[in-house]
Amino acid sequence: MCKYCKTTPLFEIGGTEFELKPTAGFKNDRKYSAWIMKGQADEKAGIMISTNGGNAVYFDINYCPQCGRKLGD
Ligand SMILES: [Zn+2]
């Protein structure tokens, strides 16, 4: 377990935000956030991606991309 896939009181997994690096030409007009999250009722952990702290999109993952720990099950 690492800081990106740690267990929290609120979520089964609620990790530290990833450090996002800008690509060449990135216009710094919005703030992206990404982190790993898994609620108690969620079947799989996901990587959440949010813009300006608003509603997020996500995709499912089976392993932590930082430490390789198997997530869920
Ligand atoms: Zn991890």
Coordinates of C-alpha atoms and ligand atoms in Angstrom, one line a residue:
M1 CA 0.0 0.0 0.0
C2 CA 1.3 3.5 -0.8
K3 CA 0.0 7.1 -0.4
Y4 CA -1.9 6.8 -3.7
C5 CA -3.9 3.7 -2.8
K6 CA -4.3 4.1 1.0
T7 CA -7.4 3.3 3.0
T8 CA -9.3 6.2 4.5
P9 CA -12.1 6.4 7.1
L10 CA -14.5 7.6 4.3
F11 CA -13.5 5.4 1.4
E12 CA -12.1 1.9 1.0
I13 CA -9.4 3.6 -1.0
G14 CA -8.9 7.3 -1.2
G15 CA -5.4 8.2 -2.3
T16 CA -3.3 11.3 -2.6
E17 CA -3.7 13.2 -5.8
F18 CA -1.2 12.4 -8.5
E19 CA 1.2 15.1 -9.6
L20 CA 0.1 16.1 -13.1
K21 CA 2.7 17.6 -15.4
P22 CA 1.7 20.0 -18.2
T23 CA 2.4 19.0 -21.8
A24 CA 4.1 21.4 -24.2
G25 CA 1.7 24.2 -25.0
F26 CA -0.7 23.5 -22.2
K27 CA -2.9 26.5 -21.5
N28 CA -3.0 26.9 -17.7
D29 CA -6.7 27.9 -17.8
R30 CA -8.0 25.0 -15.7
K31 CA -6.9 22.7 -13.0
Y32 CA -7.0 18.9 -13.5
S33 CA -6.9 16.5 -10.6
A34 CA -6.5 12.8 -10.6
W35 CA -6.5 10.2 -7.8
I36 CA -7.4 6.7 -7.0
M37 CA -10.8 6.1 -5.3
K38 CA -12.9 3.1 -4.3
G39 CA -16.1 3.5 -2.3
Q40 CA -17.4 0.7 -0.1
A41 CA -20.1 -0.3 -2.6
D42 CA -17.8 0.0 -5.7
E43 CA -16.8 -3.2 -7.3
K44 CA -13.5 -1.9 -8.6
A45 CA -11.2 0.9 -7.8
G46 CA -11.0 3.7 -10.3
I47 CA -8.7 6.6 -11.3
M48 CA -10.8 9.7 -11.0
I49 CA -10.1 12.7 -13.2
S50 CA -11.6 16.1 -12.3
T51 CA -11.5 19.5 -13.8
N52 CA -11.5 22.5 -11.5
G53 CA -12.7 20.4 -8.6
G54 CA -16.0 19.7 -10.3
N55 CA -17.7 16.5 -11.5
A56 CA -15.2 13.8 -12.3
V57 CA -14.9 11.1 -14.9
Y58 CA -13.0 7.8 -14.1
F59 CA -11.8 4.5 -15.4
D60 CA -11.5 1.2 -13.6
I61 CA -8.2 -0.2 -12.5
N62 CA -7.2 -3.5 -11.0
Y63 CA -3.8 -2.5 -9.7
C64 CA -2.2 0.6 -8.2
P65 CA -0.1 2.2 -10.9
Q66 CA 2.4 3.4 -8.4
C67 CA 3.1 0.4 -6.1
G68 CA 1.5 -2.4 -8.0
R69 CA -0.8 -3.5 -5.2
K70 CA -3.9 -5.4 -6.3
L71 CA -7.0 -3.3 -5.6
G72 CA -10.4 -4.7 -4.7
D73 CA -11.5 -8.4 -4.4
Ligands
ZN1 ZN -0.3 2.0 -4.3

